[in-house]
CSV table of C-alpha atoms in Angstrom, one decimal:
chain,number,residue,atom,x,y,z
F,1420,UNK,CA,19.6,16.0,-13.0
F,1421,UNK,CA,16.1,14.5,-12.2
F,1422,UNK,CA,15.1,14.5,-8.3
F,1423,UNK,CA,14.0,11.4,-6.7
F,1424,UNK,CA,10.1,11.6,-5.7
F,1425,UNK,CA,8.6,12.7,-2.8
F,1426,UNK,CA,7.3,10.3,-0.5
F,1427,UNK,CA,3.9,10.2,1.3
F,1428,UNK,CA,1.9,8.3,4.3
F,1429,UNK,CA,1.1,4.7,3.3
F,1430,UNK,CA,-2.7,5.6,4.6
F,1431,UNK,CA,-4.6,3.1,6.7
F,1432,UNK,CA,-5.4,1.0,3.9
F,1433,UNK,CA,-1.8,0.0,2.5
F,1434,UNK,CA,-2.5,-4.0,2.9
F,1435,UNK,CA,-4.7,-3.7,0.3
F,1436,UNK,CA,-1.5,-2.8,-1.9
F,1437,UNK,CA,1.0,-5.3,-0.1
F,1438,UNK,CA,-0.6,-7.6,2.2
F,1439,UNK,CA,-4.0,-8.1,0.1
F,1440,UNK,CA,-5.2,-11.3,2.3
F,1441,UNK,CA,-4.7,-8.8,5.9
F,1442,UNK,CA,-7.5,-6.7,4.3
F,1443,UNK,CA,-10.0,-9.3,3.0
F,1444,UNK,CA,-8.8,-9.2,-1.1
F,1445,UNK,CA,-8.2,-13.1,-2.6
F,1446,UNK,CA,-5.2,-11.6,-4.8
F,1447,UNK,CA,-2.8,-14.4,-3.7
F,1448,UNK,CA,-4.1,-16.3,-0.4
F,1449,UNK,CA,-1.2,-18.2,-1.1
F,1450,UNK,CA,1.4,-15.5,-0.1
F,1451,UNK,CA,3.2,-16.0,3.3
F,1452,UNK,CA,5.6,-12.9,3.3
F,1453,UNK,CA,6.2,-13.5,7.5
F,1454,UNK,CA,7.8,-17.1,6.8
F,1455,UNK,CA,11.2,-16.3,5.4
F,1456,UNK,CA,12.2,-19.8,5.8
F,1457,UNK,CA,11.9,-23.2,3.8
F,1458,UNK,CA,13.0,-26.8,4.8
F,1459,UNK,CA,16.4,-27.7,5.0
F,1460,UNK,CA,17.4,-23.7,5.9
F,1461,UNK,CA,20.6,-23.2,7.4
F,1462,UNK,CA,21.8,-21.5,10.2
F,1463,UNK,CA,19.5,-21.0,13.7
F,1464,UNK,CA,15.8,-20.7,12.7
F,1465,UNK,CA,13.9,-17.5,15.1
F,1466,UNK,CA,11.1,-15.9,15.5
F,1467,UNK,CA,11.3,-11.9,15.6
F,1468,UNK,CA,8.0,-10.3,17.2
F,1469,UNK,CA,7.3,-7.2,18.8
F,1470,UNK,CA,4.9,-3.8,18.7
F,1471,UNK,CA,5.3,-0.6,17.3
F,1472,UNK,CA,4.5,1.9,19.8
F,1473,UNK,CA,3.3,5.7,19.1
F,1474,UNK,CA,3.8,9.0,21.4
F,1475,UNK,CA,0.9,7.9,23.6
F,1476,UNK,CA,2.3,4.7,23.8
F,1477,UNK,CA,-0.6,3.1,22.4
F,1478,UNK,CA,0.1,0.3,19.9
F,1479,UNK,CA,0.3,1.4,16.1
F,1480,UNK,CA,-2.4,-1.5,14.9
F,1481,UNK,CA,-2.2,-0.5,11.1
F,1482,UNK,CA,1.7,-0.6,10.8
F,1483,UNK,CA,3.2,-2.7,8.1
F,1484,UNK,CA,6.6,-3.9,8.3
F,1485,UNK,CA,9.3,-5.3,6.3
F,1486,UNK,CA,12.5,-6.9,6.6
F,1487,UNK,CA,15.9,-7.4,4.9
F,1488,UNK,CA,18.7,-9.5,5.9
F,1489,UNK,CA,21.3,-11.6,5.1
F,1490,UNK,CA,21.3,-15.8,5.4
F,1491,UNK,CA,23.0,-17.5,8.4
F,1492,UNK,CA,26.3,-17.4,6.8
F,1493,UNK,CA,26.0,-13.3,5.6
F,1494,UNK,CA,24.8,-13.7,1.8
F,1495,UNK,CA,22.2,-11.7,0.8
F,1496,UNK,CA,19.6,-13.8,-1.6
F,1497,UNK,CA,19.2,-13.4,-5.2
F,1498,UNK,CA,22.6,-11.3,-4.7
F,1499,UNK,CA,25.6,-12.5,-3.1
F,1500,UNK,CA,26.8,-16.3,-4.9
F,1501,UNK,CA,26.0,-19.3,-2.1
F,1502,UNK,CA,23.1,-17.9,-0.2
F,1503,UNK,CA,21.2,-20.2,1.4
F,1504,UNK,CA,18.1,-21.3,-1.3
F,1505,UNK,CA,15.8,-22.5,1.7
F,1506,UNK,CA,15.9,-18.5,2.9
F,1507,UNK,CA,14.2,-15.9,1.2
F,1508,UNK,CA,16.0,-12.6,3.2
F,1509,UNK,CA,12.6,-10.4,2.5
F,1510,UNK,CA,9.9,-10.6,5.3
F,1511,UNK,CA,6.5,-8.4,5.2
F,1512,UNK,CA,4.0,-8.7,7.9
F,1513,UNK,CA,0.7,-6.5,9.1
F,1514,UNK,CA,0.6,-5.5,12.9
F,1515,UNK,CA,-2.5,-7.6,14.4
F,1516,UNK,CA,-5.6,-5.4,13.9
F,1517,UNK,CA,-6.3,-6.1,17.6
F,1518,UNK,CA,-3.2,-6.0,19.4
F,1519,UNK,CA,-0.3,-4.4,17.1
F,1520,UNK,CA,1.7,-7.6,17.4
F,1521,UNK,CA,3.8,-8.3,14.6
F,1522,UNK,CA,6.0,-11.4,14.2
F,1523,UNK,CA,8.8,-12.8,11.1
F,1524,UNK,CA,9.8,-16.1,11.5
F,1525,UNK,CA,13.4,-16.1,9.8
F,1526,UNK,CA,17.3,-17.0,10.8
F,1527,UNK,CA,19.8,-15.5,12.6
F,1528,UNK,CA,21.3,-13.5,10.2
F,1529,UNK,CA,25.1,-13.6,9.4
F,1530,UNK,CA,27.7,-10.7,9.6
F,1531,UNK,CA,28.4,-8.3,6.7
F,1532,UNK,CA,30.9,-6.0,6.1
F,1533,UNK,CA,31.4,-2.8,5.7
F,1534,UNK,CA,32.7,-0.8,2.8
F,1535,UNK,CA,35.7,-0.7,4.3
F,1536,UNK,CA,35.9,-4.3,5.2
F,1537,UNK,CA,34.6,-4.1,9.0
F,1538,UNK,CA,32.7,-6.9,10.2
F,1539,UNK,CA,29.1,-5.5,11.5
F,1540,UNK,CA,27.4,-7.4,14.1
F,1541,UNK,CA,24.0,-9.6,13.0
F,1542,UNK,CA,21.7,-7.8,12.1
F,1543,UNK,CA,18.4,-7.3,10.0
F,1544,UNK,CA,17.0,-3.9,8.7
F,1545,UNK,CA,13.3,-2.8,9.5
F,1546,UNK,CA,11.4,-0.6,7.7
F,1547,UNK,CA,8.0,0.6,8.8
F,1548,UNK,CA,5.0,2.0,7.2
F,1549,UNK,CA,1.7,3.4,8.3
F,1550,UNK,CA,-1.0,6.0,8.2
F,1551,UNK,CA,0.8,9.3,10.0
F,1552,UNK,CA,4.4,8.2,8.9
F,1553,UNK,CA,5.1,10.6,6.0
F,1554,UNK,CA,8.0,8.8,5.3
F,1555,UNK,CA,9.3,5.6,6.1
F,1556,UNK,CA,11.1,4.8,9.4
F,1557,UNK,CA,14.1,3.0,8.4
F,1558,UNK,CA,16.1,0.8,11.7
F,1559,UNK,CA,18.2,-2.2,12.1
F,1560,UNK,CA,17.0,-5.2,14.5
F,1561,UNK,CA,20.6,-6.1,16.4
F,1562,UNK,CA,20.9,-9.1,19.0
F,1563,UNK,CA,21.6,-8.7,22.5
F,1564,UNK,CA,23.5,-12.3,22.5
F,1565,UNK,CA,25.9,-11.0,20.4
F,1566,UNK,CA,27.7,-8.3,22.9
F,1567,UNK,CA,31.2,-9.1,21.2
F,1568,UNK,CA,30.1,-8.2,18.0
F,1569,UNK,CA,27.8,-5.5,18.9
F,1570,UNK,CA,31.0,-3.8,20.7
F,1571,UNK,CA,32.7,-3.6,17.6
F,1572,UNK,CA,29.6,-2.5,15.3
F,1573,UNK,CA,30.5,0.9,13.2
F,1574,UNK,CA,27.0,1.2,12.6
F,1575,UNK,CA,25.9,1.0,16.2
F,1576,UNK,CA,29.3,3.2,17.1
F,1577,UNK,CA,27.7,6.2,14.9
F,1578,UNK,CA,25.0,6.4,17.9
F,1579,UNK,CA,26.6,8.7,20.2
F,1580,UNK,CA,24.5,8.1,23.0
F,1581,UNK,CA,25.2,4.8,24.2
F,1582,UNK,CA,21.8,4.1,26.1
F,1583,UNK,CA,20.3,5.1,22.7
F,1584,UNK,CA,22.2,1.7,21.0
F,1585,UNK,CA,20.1,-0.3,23.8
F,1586,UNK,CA,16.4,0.3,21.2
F,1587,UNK,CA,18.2,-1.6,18.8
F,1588,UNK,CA,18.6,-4.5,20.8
F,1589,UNK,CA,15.6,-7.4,20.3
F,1590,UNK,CA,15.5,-9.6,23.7
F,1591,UNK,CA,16.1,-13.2,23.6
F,1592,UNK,CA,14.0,-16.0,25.5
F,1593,UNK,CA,13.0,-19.7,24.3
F,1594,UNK,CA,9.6,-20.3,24.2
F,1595,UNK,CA,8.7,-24.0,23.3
F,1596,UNK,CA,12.4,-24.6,22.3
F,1597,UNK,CA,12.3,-21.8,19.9
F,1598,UNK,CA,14.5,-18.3,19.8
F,1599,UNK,CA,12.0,-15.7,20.2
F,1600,UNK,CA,13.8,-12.0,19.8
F,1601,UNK,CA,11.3,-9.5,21.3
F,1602,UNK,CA,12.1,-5.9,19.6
F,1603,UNK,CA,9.7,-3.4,20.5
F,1604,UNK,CA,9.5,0.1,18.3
F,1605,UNK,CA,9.2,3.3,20.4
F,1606,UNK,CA,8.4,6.1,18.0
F,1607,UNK,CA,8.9,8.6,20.2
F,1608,UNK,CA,9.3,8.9,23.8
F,1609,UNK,CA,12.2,8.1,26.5
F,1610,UNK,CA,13.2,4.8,24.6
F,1611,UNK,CA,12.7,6.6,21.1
F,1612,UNK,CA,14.1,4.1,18.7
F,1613,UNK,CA,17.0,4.7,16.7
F,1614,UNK,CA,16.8,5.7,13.0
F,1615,UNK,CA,18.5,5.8,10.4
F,1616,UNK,CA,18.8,8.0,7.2
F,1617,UNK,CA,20.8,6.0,4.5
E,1083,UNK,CA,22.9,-12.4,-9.4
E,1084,UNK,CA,23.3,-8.8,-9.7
E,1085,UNK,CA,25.6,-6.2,-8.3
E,1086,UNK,CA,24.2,-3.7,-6.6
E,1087,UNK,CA,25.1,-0.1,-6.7
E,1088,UNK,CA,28.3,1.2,-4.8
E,1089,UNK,CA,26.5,4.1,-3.4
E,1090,UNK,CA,23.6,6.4,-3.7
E,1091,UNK,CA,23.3,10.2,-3.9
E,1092,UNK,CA,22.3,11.5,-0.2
E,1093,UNK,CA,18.4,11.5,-0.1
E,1094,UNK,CA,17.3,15.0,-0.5
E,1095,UNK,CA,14.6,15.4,2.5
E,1096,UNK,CA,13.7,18.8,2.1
E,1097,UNK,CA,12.1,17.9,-1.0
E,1098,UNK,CA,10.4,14.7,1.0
E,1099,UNK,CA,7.0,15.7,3.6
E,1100,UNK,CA,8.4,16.9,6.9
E,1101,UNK,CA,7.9,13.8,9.6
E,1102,UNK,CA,5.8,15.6,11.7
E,1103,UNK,CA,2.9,18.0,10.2
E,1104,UNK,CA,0.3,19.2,12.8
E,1105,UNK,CA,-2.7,19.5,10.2
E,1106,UNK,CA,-2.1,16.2,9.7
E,1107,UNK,CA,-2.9,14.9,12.8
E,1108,UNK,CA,-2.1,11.9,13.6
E,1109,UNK,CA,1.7,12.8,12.3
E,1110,UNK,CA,2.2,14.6,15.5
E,1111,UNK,CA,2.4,11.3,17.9
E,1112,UNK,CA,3.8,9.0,14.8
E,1113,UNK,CA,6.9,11.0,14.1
E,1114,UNK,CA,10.5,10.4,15.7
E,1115,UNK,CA,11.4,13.5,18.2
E,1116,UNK,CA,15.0,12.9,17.4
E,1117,UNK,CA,17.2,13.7,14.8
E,1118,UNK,CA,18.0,10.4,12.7
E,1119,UNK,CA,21.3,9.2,12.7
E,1120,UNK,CA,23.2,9.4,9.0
E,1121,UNK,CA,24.8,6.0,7.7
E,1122,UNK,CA,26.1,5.5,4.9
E,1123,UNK,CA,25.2,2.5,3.1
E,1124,UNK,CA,26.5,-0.9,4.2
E,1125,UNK,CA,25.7,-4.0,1.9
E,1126,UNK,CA,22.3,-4.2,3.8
E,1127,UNK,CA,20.8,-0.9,2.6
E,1128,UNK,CA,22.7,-1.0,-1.1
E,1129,UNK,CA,20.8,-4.6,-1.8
E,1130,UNK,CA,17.2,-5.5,-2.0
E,1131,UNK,CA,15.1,-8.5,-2.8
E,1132,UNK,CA,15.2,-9.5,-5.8
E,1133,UNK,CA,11.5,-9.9,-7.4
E,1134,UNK,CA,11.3,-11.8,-10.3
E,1135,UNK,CA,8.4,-12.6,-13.3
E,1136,UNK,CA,7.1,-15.3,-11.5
E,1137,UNK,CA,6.0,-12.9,-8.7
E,1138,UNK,CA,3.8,-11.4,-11.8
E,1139,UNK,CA,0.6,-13.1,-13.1
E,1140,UNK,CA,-1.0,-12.3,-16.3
E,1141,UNK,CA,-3.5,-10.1,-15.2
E,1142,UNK,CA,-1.8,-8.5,-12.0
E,1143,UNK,CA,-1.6,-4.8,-13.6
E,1144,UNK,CA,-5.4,-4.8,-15.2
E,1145,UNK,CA,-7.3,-3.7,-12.4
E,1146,UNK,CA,-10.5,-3.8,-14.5
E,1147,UNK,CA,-10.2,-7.6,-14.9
E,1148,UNK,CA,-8.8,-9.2,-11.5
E,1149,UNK,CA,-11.0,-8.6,-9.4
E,1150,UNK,CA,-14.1,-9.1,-12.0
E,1151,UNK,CA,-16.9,-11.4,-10.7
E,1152,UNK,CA,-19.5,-10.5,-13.0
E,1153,UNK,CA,-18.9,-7.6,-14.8
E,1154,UNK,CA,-16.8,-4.5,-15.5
E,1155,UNK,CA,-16.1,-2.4,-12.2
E,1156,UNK,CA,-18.1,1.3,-12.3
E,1157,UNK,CA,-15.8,4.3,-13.3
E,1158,UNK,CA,-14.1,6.1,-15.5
E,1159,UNK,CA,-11.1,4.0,-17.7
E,1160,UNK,CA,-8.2,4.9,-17.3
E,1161,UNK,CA,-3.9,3.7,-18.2
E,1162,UNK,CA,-2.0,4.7,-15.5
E,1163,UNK,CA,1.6,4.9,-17.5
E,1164,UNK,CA,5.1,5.9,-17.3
E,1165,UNK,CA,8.8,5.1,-16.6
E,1166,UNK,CA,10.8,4.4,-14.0
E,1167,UNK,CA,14.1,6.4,-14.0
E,1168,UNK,CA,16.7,7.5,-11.7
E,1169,UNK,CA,18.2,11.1,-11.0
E,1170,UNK,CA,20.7,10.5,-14.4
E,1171,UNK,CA,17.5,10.2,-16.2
E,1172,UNK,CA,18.7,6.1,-16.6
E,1173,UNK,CA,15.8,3.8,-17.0
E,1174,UNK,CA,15.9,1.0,-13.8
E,1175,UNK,CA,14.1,-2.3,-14.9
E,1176,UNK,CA,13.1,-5.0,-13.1
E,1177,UNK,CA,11.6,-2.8,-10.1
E,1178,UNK,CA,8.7,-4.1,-7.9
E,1179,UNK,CA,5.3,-1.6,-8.4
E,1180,UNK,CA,2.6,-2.5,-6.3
E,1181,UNK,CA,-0.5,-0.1,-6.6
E,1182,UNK,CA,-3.5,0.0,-4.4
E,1183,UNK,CA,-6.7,2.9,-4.8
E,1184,UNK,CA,-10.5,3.1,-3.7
E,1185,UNK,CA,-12.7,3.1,-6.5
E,1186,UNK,CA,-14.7,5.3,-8.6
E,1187,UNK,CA,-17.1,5.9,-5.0
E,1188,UNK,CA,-14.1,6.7,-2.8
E,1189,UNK,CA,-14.4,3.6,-1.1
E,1190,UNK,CA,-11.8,0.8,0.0
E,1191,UNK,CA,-11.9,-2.9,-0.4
E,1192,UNK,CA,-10.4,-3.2,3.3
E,1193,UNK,CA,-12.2,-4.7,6.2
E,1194,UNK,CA,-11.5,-1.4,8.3
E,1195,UNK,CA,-12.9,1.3,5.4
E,1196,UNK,CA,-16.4,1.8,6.9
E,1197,UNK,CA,-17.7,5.0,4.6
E,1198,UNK,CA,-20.9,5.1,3.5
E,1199,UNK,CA,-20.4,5.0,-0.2
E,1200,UNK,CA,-20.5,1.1,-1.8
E,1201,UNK,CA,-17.9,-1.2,-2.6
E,1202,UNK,CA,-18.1,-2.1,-6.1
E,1203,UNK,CA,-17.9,-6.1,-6.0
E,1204,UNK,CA,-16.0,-6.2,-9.4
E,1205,UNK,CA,-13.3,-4.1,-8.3
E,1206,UNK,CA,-10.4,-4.9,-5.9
E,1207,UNK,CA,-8.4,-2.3,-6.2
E,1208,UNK,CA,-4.9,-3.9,-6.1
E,1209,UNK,CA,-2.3,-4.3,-8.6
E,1210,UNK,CA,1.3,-5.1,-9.5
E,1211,UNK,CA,3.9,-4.8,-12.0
E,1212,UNK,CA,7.7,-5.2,-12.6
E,1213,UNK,CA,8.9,-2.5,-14.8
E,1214,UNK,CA,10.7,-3.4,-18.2
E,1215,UNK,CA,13.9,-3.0,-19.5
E,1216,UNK,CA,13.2,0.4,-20.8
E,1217,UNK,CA,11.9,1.1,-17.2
E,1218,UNK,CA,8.2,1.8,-18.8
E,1219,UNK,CA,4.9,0.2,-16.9
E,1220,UNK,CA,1.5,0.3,-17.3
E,1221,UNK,CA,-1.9,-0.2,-14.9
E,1222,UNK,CA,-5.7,-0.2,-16.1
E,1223,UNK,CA,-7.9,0.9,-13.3
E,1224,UNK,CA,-10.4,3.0,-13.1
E,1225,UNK,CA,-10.0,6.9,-11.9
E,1226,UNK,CA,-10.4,6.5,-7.9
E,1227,UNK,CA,-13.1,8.8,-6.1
E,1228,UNK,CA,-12.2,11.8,-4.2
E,1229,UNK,CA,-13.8,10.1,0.3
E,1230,UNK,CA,-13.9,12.4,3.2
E,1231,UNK,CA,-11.4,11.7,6.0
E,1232,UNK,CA,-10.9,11.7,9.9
E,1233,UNK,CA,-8.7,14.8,10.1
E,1234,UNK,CA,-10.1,18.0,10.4
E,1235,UNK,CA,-14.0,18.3,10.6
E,1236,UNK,CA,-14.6,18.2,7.0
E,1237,UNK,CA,-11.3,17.2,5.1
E,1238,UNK,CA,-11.4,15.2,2.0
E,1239,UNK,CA,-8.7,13.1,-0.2
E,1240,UNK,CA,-8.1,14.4,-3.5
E,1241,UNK,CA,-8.3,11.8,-5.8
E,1242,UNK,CA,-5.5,9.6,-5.5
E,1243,UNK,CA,-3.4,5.5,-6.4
E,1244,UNK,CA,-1.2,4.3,-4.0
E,1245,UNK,CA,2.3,3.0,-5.1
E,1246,UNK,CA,4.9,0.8,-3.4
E,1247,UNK,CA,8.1,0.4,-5.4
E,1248,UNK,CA,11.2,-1.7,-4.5
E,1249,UNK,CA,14.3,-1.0,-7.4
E,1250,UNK,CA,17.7,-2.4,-6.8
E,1251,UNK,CA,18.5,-1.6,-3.4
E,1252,UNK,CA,17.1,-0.7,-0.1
E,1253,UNK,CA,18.1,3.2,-0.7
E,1254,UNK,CA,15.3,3.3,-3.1
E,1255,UNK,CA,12.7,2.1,-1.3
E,1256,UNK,CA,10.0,4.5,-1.6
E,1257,UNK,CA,6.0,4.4,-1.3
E,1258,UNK,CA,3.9,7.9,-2.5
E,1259,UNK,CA,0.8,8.8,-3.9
E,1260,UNK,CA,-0.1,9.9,-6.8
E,1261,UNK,CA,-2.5,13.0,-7.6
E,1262,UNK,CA,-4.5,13.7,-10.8
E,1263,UNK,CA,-3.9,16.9,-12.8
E,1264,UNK,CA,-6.3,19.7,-12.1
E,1265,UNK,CA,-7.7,18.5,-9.1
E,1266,UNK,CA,-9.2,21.2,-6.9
E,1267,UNK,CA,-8.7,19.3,-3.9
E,1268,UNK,CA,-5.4,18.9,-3.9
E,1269,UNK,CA,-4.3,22.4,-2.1
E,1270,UNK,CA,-6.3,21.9,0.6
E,1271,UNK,CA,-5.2,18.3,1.5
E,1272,UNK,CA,-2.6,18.0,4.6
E,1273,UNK,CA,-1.1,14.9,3.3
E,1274,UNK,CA,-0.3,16.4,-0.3
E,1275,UNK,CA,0.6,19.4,1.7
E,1276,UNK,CA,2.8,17.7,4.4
E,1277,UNK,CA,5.4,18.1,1.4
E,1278,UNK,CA,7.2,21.8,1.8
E,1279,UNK,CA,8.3,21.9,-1.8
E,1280,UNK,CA,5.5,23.1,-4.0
E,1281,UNK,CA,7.8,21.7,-7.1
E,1282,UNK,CA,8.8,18.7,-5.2
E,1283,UNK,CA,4.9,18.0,-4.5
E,1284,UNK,CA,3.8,19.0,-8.3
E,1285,UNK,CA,5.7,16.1,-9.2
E,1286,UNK,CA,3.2,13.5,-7.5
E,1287,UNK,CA,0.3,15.0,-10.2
E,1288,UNK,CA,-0.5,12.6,-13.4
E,1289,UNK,CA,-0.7,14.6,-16.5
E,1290,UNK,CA,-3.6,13.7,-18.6
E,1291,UNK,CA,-1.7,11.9,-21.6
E,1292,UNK,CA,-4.0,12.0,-25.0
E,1293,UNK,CA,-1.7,10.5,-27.4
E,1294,UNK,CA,-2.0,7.3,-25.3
E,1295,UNK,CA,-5.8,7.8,-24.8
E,1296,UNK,CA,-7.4,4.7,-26.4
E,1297,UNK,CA,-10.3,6.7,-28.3
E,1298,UNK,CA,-13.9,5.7,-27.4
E,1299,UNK,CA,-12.1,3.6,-24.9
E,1300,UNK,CA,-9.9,4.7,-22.5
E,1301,UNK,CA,-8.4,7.7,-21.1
E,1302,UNK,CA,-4.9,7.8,-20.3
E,1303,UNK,CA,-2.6,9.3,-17.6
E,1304,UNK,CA,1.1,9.8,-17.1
E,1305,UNK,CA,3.4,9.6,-14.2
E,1306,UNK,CA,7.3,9.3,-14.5
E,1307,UNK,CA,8.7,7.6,-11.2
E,1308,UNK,CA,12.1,9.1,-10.7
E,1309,UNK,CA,14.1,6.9,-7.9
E,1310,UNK,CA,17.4,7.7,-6.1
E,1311,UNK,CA,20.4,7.6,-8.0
E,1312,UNK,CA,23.5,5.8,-7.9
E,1313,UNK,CA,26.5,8.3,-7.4
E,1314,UNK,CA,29.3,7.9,-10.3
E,1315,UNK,CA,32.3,6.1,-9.6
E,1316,UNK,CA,35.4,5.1,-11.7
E,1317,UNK,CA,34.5,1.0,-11.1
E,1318,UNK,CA,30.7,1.5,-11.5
E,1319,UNK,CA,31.3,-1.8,-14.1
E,1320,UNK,CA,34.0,-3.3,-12.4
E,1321,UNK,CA,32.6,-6.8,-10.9
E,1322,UNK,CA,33.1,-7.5,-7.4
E,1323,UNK,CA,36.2,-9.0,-6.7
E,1324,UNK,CA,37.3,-7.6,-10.3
């Protein structure tokens, strides 16, 4: 049997590689990887934004980030039969050089179940990647709106500290009539975020 | 549409760098305190995007071309080749290989790479490729440049191309480095060495490849990706819903 490869750090200058434009390269000016979204998608259009946050708690400004979800109804694009063609499920953004603000504008995302059949609350996976991460931090982006479903979560059920489930939670407000979901990544720390090895 | 896989082989971590590796500095306040917490794969992790040919333009795996303004970039020619396989040796098509390297000074097209030696302004450094049915690919570049680093007072990068790959499903999702045969920098680097496994590391080192060496040309190099694979079931070909 072959082994799968080792991984290693992404390095400082990984937008070169996947987000050419964030570090000055014309390869495809074109490309908006934040805006998962067309016209005419279905479902409640959001806006997920947040930091990533080191040990010091100083913001990690050369993180790159990417999402995976589901449409508004729970089909995966390009996968599942009847996903939503305005929605592209993949997101890839560049924290802000100045601030480490990063920000996807998306959908809420539908439920999916298990293997077993269990619903699993909304949710989208995050992955994150940056000089100092060896490997890539892998978590899942729930929403606090959704208590009922995040009750009966088996994902969010494996954590078995309950105060841990609350650093998966983004935070809703409206800001110019638009769902903002605010989900901040601890890396370490008290609030240490939650992840996952699939 | 595609199926994706049922479920994947547990990733082997021991043979992946350890999260937190103090001669590597900066690991140390960028690596989770806490254990992580096992999952098995729900449909979220066992699909991916799907990326297709139209993602790929004609000239987005010739790095001596697309970023050409006015002539050829400086360097040594080289085909970065290989295949893309998983753990039963299968060949996986269709995944996403985005490549990114300094050039032949050690320096970085990025607006935050600030080392003295020059960008080359006919080189961008960037590239991508879907890998074919057969799971082969191909790059031209040029060999990057070994650049000094912020680390310890006087550590350098071995000579090294970036890769980003995306296969089938999330599970695979990977992004390494790959290292050039016979480089003597390569022992002392804390990122190459962040890996425990000194046959797990190996494995991230390009062997020079004459047979594919374009003479008076171009030299060639080979690196096999090998990506997670999907454990064996009895309805690995059933269809869902089947």
């Amino acid at each position: 049997m072959l082994r799968e490869i080792p991984s290693q750090t992404a390095g400082p200058y990984v937008h070169i590689g996947l987000l050419p434009s964030v570090a000055g390269i014309p390869f495809e000016p074109e490309r908006d990887w934040a805006r998962m979204i067309r016209p005419g998608v279905r479902g409640e259009r959001i806006r997920i934004e947040g930091v990533v946050f080191d040990g010091t708690g100083s913001p990690v400004k050369d993180a790159v980030l990417e999402i995976w979800q589901p449409d508004a109804s729970g089909r995966f694009p390009g996968r599942d039969p009847g996903a939503d063609p305005a929605f592209s499920g993949f997101g890839r953004v560049a924290a802000d050089f100045g601030t480490g603000l990063f920000a996807f504008e998306t959908v809420k995302p539908g439920r999916v179940p298990t293997a077993e059949g269990r619903l699993q609350a909304p949710h989208a996976t995050l992955l994150i990647f940056a000089r100092g991460i060896n490997i890539h931090l892998h978590t899942r982006i729930y929403f606090e709106d959704e208590a009922a479903a995040n009750a009966e979560d088996p994902v969010l059920a494996l954590i078995e500290q309950a105060c841990r489930r609350e650093t998966l939670l983004a935070r809703r407000e409206l800001r110019e009539g638009l769902p903002v979901y605010r989900f901040d990544v601890h890396i370490q720390g008290p609030n240490e975020t939650v992840f996952f090895d699939v | 549409m595609e199926n994706a896989p049922r479920a994947f082989r547990p990733r082997d971590r021991a043979r992946h760098p350890v999260a937190w590796f103090p001669d590597y500095k900066t690991s140390v306040y960028r690596s989770p305190r806490l254990p992580l917490v096992s999952l098995s794969a729900t449909r979220s992790e066992l699909t991916a995007p799907l990326f297709g040919q139209d993602l790929i333009r004609a000239t987005d795996n010739d790095l001596l071309v697309n970023g050409r303004v006015d002539g050829d970039p400086i360097g040594p020619r080289i085909i970065l080749f290989g295949k893309v396989l998983d753990e039963d040796g299968r060949p996986v098509p269709n995944v996403l290989i985005e490549l990114w390297q300094a050039n032949a000074a050690g320096r970085y097209r990025h607006v935050n790479d600030t080392y003295l030696a020059p960008i080359d302004p006919n080189f961008w450094g960037v590239g991508r490729t879907l890998s074919e049915p057969d799971g082969s690919y191909r790059f031209r570049t040029i060999r990057p440049g070994p650049y000094p680093w912020r680390n310890r007072v006087n550590d350098w990068r071995p000579a090294h191309i970036h890769i980003s790959l995306w296969g089938a499903s999330l599970c695979q999702r990977l992004i390494t480095q790959i290292y050039f045969e016979g480089d003597p920098l390569l022992p002392l680097c804390p990122i190459y060495n962040s890996i425990p496994d000194p046959a797990a590391r190996e494995r991230l080192v390009a062997r020079l490849d004459m047979s594919e060496s374009l003479p008076h040309d171009t030299l060639a190099w080979r690196f096999d990706i090998v990506l997670r694979g999907a454990r064996q079931t009895y309805f690995e070909n059933r269809r869902e819903g089947a």
